[in-house]
Tab-separated table of C-alpha atoms and ligand atoms in Angstrom:
chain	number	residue	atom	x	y	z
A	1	UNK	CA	42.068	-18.747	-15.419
A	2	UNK	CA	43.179	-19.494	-19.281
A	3	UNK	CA	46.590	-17.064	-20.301
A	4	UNK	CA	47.000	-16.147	-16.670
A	5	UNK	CA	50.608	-13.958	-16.937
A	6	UNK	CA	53.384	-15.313	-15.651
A	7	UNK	CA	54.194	-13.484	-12.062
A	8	UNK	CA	55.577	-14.471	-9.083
A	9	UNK	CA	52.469	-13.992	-7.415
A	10	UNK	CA	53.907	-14.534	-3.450
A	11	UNK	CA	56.941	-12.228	-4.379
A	12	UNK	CA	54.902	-9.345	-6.116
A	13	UNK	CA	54.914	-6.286	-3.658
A	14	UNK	CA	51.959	-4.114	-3.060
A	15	UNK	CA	52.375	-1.878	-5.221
A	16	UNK	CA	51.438	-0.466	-9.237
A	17	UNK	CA	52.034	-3.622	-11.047
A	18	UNK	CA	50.900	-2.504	-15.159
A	19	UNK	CA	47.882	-4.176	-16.179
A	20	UNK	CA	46.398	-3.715	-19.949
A	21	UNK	CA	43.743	-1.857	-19.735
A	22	UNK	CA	41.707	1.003	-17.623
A	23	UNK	CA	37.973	2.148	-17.573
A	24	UNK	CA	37.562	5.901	-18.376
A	25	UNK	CA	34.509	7.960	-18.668
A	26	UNK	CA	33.531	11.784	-18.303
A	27	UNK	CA	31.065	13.876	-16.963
A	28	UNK	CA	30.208	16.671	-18.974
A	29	UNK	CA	26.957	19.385	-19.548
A	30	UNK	CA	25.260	17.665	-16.912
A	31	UNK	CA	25.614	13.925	-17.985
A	32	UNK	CA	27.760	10.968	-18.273
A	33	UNK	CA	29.492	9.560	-21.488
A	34	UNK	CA	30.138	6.052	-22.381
A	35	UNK	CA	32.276	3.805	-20.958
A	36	UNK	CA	36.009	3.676	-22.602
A	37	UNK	CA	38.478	1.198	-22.626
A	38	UNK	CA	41.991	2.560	-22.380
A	39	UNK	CA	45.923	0.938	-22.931
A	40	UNK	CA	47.171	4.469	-21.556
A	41	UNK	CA	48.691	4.605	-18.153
A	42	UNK	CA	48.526	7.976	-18.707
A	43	UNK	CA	45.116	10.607	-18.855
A	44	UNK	CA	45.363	13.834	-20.868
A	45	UNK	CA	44.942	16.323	-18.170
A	46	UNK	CA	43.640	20.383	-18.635
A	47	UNK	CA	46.409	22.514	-16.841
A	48	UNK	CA	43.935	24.043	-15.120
A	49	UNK	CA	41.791	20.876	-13.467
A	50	UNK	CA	40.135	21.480	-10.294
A	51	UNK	CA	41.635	18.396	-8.831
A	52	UNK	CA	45.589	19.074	-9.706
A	53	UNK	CA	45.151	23.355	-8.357
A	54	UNK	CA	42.125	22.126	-5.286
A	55	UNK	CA	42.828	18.877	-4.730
A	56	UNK	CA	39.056	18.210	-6.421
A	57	UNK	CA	39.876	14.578	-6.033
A	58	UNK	CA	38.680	11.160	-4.385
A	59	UNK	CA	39.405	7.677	-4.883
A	60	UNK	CA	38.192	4.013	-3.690
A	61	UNK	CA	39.886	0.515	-2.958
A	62	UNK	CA	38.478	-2.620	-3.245
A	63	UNK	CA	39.492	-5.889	-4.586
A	64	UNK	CA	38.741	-8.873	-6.800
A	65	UNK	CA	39.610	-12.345	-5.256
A	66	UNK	CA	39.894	-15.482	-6.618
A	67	UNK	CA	38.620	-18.314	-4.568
A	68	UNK	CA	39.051	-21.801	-3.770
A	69	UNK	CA	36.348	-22.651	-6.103
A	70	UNK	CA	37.629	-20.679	-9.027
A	71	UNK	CA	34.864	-18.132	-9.017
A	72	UNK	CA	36.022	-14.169	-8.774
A	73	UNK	CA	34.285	-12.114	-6.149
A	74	UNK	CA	34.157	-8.476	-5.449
A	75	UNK	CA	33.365	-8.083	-1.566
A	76	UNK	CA	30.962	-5.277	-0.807
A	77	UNK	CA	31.589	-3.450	-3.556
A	78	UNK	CA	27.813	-1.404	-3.375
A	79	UNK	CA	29.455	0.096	0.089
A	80	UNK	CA	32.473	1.422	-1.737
A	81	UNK	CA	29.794	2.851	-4.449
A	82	UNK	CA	27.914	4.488	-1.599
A	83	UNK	CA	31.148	6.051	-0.099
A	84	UNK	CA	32.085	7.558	-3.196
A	85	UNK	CA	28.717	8.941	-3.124
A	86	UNK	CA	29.493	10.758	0.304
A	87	UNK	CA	33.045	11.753	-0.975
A	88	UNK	CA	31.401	13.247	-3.854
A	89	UNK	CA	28.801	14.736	-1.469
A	90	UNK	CA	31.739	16.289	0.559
A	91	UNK	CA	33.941	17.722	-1.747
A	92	UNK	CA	31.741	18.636	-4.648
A	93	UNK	CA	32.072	16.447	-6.889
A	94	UNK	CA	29.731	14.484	-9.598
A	95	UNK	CA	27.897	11.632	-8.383
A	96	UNK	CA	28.660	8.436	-9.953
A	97	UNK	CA	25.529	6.032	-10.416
A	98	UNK	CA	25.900	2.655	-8.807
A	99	UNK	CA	25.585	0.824	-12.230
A	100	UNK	CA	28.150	3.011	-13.867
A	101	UNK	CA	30.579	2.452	-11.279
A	102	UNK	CA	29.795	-1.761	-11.167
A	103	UNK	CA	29.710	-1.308	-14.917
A	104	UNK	CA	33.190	-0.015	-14.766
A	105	UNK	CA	34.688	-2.553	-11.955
A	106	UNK	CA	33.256	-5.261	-13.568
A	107	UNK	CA	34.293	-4.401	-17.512
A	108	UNK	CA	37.955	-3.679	-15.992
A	109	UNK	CA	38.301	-6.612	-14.271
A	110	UNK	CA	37.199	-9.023	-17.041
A	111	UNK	CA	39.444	-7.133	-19.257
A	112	UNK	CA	42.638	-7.739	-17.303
A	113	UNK	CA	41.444	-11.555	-16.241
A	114	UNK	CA	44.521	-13.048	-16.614
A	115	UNK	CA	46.362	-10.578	-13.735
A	116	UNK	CA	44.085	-12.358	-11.245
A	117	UNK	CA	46.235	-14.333	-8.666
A	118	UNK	CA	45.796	-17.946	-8.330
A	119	UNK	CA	43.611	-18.872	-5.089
A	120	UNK	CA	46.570	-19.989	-2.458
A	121	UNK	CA	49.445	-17.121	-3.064
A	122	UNK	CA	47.525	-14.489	-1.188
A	123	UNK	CA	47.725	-11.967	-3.876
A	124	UNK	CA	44.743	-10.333	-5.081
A	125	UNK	CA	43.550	-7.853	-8.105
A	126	UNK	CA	43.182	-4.576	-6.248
A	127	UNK	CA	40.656	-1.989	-8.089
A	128	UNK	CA	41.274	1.687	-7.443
A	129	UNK	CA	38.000	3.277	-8.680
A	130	UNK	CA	39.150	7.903	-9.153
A	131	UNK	CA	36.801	10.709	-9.356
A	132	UNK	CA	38.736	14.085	-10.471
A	133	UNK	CA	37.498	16.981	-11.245
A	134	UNK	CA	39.173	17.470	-14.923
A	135	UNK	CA	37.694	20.845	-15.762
A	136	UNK	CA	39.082	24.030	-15.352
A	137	UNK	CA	38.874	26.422	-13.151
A	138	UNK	CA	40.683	29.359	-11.726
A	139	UNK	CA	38.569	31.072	-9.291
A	140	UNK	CA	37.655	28.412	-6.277
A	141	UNK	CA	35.227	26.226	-7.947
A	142	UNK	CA	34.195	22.842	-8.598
A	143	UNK	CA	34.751	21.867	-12.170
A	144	UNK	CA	32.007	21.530	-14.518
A	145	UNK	CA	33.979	18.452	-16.314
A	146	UNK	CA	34.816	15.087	-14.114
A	147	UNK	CA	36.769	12.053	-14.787
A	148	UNK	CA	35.867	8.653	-13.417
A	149	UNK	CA	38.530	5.990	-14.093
A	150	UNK	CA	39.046	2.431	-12.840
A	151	UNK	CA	42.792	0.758	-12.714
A	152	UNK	CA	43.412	-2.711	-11.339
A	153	UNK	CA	46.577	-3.699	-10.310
A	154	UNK	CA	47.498	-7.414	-8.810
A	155	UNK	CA	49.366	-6.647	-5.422
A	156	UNK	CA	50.783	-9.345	-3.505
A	157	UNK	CA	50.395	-10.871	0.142
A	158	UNK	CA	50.433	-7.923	2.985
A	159	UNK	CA	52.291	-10.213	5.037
A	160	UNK	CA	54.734	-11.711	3.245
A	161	UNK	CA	56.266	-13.432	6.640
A	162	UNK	CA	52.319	-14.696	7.234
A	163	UNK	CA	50.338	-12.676	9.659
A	164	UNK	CA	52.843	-10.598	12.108
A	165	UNK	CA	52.138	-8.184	14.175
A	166	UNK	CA	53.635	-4.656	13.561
A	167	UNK	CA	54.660	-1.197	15.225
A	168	UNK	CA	52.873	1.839	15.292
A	169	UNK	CA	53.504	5.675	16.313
A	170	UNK	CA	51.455	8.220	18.312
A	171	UNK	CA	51.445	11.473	16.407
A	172	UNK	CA	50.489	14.838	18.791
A	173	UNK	CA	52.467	17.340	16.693
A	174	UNK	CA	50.423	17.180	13.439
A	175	UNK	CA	46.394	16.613	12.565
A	176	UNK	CA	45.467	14.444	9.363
A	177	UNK	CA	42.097	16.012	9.512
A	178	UNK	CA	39.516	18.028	11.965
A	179	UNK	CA	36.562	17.068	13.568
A	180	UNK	CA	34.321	19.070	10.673
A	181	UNK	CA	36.689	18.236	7.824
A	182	UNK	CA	37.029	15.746	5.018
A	183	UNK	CA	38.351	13.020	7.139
A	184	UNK	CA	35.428	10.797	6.694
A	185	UNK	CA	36.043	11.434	3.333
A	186	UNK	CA	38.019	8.980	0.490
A	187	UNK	CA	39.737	11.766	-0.444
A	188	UNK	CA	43.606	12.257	-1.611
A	189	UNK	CA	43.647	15.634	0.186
A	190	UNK	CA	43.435	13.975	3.547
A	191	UNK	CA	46.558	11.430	2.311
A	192	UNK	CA	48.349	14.654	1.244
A	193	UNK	CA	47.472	15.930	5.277
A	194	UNK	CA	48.747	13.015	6.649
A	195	UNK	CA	52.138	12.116	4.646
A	196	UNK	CA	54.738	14.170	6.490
A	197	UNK	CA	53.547	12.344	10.315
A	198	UNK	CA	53.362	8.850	7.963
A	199	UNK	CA	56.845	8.856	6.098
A	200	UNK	CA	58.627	10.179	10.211
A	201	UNK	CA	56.707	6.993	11.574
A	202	UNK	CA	58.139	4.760	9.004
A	203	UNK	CA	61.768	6.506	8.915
A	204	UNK	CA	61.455	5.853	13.138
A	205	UNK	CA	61.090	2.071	11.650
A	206	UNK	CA	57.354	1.680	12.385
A	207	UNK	CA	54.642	0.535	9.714
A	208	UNK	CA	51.936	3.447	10.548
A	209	UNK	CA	51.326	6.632	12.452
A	210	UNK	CA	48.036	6.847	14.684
A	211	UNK	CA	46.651	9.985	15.109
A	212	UNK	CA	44.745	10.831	17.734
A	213	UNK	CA	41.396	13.419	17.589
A	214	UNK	CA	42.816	16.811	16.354
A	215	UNK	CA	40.667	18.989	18.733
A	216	UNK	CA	41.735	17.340	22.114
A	217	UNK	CA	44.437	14.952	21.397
A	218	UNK	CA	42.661	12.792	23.827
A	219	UNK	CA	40.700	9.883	22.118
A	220	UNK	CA	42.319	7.450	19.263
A	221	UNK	CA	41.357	9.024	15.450
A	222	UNK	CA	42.933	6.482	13.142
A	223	UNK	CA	45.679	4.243	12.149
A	224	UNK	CA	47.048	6.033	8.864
A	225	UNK	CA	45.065	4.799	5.901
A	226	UNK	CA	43.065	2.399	8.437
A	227	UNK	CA	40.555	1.771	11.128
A	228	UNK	CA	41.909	0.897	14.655
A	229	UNK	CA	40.164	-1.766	16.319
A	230	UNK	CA	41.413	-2.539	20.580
A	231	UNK	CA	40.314	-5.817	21.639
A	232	UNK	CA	39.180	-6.820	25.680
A	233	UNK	CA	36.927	-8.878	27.834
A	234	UNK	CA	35.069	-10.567	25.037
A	235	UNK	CA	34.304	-6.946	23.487
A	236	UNK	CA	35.641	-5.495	20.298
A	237	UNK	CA	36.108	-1.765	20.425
A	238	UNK	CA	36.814	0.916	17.431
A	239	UNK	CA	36.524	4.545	17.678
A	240	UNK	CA	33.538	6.801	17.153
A	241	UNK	CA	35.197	10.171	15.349
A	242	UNK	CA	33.802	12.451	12.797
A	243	UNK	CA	37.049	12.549	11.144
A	244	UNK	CA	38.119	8.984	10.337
A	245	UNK	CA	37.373	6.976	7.397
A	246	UNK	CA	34.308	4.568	7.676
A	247	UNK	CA	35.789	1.768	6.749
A	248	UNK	CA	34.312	-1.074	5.067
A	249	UNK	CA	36.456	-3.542	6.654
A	250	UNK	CA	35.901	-2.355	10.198
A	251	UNK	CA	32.008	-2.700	9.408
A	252	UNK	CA	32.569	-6.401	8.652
A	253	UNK	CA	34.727	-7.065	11.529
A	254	UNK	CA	31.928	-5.615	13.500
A	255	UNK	CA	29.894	-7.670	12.199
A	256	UNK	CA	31.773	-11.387	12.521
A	257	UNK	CA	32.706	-10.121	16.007
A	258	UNK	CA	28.947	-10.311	16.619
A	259	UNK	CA	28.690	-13.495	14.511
A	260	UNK	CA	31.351	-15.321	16.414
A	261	UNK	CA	29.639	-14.000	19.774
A	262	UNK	CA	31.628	-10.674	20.590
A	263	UNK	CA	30.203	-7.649	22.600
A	264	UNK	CA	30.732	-4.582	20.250
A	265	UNK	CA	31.494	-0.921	21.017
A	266	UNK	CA	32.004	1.794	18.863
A	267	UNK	CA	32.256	4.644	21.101
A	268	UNK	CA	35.436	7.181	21.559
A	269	UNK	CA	38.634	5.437	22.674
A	270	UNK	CA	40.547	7.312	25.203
A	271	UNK	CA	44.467	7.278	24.274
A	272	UNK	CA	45.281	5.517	28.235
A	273	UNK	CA	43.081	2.868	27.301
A	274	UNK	CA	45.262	1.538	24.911
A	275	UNK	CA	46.755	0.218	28.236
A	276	UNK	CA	44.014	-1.962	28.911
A	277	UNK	CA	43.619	-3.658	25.698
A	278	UNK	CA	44.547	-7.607	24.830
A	279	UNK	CA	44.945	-7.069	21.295
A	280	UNK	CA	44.879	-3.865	19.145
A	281	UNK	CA	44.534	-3.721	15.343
A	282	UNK	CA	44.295	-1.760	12.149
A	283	UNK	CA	42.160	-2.430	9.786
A	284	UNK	CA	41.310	-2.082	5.901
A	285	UNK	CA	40.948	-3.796	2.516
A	286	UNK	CA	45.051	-3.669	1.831
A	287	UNK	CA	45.832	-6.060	4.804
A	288	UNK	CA	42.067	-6.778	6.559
A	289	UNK	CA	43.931	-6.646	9.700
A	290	UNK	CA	47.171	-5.733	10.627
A	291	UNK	CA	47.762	-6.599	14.366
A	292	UNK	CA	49.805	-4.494	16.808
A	293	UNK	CA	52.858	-5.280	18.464
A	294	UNK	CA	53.404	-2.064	20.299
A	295	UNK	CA	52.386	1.711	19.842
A	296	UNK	CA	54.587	4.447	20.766
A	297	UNK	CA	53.891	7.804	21.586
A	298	UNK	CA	56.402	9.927	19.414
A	299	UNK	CA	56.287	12.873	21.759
A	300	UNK	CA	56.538	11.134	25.366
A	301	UNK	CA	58.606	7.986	24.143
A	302	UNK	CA	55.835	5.552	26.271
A	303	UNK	CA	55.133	2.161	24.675
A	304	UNK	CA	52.156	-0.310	25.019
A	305	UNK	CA	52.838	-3.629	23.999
A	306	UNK	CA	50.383	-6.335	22.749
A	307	UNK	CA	53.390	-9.187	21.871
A	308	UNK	CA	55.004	-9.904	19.087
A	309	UNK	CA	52.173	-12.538	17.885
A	310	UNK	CA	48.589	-11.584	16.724
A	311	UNK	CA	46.201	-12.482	19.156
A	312	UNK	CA	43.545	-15.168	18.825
A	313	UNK	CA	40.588	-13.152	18.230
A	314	UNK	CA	41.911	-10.702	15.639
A	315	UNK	CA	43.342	-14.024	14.000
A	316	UNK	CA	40.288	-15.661	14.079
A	317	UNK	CA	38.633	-11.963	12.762
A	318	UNK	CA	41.230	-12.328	10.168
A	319	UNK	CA	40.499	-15.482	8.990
A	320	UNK	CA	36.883	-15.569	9.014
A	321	UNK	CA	36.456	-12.293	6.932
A	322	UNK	CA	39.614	-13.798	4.200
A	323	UNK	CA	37.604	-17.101	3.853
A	324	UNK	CA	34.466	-15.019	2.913
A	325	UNK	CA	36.009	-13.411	0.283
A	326	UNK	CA	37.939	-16.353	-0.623
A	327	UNK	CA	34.659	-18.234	-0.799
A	328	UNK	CA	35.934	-20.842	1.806
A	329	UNK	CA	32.996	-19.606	4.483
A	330	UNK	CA	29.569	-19.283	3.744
A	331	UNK	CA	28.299	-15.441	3.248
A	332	UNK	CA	25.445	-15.459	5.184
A	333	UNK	CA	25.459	-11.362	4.727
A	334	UNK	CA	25.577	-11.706	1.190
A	335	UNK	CA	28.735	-9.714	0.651
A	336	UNK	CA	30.396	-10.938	-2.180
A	337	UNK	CA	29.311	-10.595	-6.106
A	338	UNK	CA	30.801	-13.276	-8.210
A	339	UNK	CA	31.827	-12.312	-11.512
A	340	UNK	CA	30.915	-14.899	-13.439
A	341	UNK	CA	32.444	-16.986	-16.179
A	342	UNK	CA	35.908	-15.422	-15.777
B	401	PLP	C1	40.303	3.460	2.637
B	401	PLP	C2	40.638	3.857	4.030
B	401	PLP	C3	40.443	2.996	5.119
B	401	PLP	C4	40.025	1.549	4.967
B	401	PLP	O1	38.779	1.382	4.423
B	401	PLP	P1	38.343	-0.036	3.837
B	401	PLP	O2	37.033	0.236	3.240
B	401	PLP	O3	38.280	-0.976	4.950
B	401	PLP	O4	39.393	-0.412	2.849
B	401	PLP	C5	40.706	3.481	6.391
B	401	PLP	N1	41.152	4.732	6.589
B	401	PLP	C6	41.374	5.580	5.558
B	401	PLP	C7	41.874	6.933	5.841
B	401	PLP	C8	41.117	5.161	4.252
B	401	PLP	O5	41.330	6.018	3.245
């Protein structure tokens, strides 16, 4: 609150905005070291890491909001914990214990207090938690030596013209991940997959790609870096896939949508039943939702349309999951730590 910097806070894109300080620690013969505070944007790096020559590498998202009561919560932060568990699970990588990696959030974001945006400007401090594998190997191995470092970074509102539906593209001609790969993995790999299909989409002037299940091309995978969510008859619907990314948002939407008296179906979402829906979505921590306008499929040109306002149930989705975080709706699921005295 005191010697907050001064930012534009409503004009600040979402993007790397340089804080003061990072959280570093390694994992080496077996064990993990102390906790270090770092000024460096930059990490000394073996030429040889497992994560630069393998792509040994995952990564989290989260964020730290400041409310309407002043206090600073993280929202489900012991979810993102257990995902990097899975990620580390999946590609090999050493496991970081839940109090290390609250130990690290929290330190980090007390550290770079004043980059917190105000309550009221829509900005938040996001908190990119990164596992690498830092030790060096030649053969195909997992390193013996691992990195965990937190960054924060205060990113502005997603929607800087308020809540506005956007357009999305049908991808057929390339896969982000397979059905037994590292898709439900937080892993950069997967980003790396998916970039080429991504940067076409936005060049064709839409704001994601959607890919659809790599094995049949029949059912709806996911929404770029987010969940998809299809809206109908009381009923919110997001796909069952091996390969997406469980996302933590999604879960919560789930969850209000039951709350505010929503059927719920997560089951495999056949591509023509995009036709059907009232509302479509993506979902994720960056935006919580992003509504769709229209999807396109890149390779047959045929467009579904939702209108070019979000619809009343993803906005009331939207604001029910901002105001817990904000603190402006009671948690009754106990999903938010407040960091206190900050
Ligand atoms: C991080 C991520 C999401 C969103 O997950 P949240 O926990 O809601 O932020 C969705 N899809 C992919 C591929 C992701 O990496």
């Amino acid at each position: 609150m005191k010697n907050r910097v001064n930012i534009d806070w409503g004009k600040l894109p979402f993007g790397y905005f340089k804080t003061d300080y990072n959280i570093r620690t390694y994992y080496r013969d077996g064990k993990w070291g102390e906790l270090e505070i770092s000024s460096s944007e930059y990490i000394p790096m073996h030429i040889a890491a497992t994560a630069l020559h393998y792509g040994q590498e995952a990564f989290e998202g989260l964020k730290a909001y400041r409310g309407k009561d002043g206090k600073v919560r993280l929202f489900r932060w012991q979810e993102n914990a257990k995902r990097m568990h899975h990620s580390a699970y999946g590609i090999m990588l050493a496991e970081v214990p839940d109090e290390l990696f609250f130990k690290a959030i929290e330190k980090v974001v007390r550290l770079n207090a004043k980059y917190i945006p105000p309550y009221g400007t829509g900005a938040t401090l996001y908190v990119r938690p990164l596992l690498v594998g830092s030790g060096p190997q030649v053969g195909v191995k997992p390193a013996t030596e691992y990195l965990f470092l937190v960054l924060v970074t205060p990113v502005g509102p997603y929607f800087k013209e308020g809540f506005k539906p956007v357009a999305i593209e049908v991808v057929r001609d390339m896969d982000r991940a397979a059905p037994l790969g590292t898709g439900k993995y937080k892993v950069g790999g997967n980003y790396a997959a998916g970039m080429r299909a991504s940067e076409r989409a936005h060049q064709g002037g839409f704001a994601s790609v959607l890919f659809l299940d790599a094995l049949e091309k029949r059912y709806i995978d996911e929404a770029g870096p987010a969940n998809f969510f299809g809206i109908k008859n009381n009923t919110y619907i997001t796909p069952q896939s091996d390969s997406i990314l469980p996302s933590i948002t999604n879960m919560s939407l789930e969850q209000i949508a039951k709350d505010i008296g929503l059927t719920v179906e997560r089951r495999k979402v056949p591509f023509e039943e995009l036709d059907s829906f009232e509302e479509a979505g993506a979902c994720g921590t960056a935006a919580i939702i992003s509504p769709i306008k229209k999807i396109t499929d890149h390779s047959t040109g045929k467009t579904v349309e939702y209108g070019i306002e979000a619809g009343p149930i993803s906005s009331k989705l939207y604001n029910h999951l901002r105001g817990i975080q904000e603190g402006t709706i009671v948690d009754i699921h106990d999903w938010t730590t407040v960091i206190e005295r900050i």
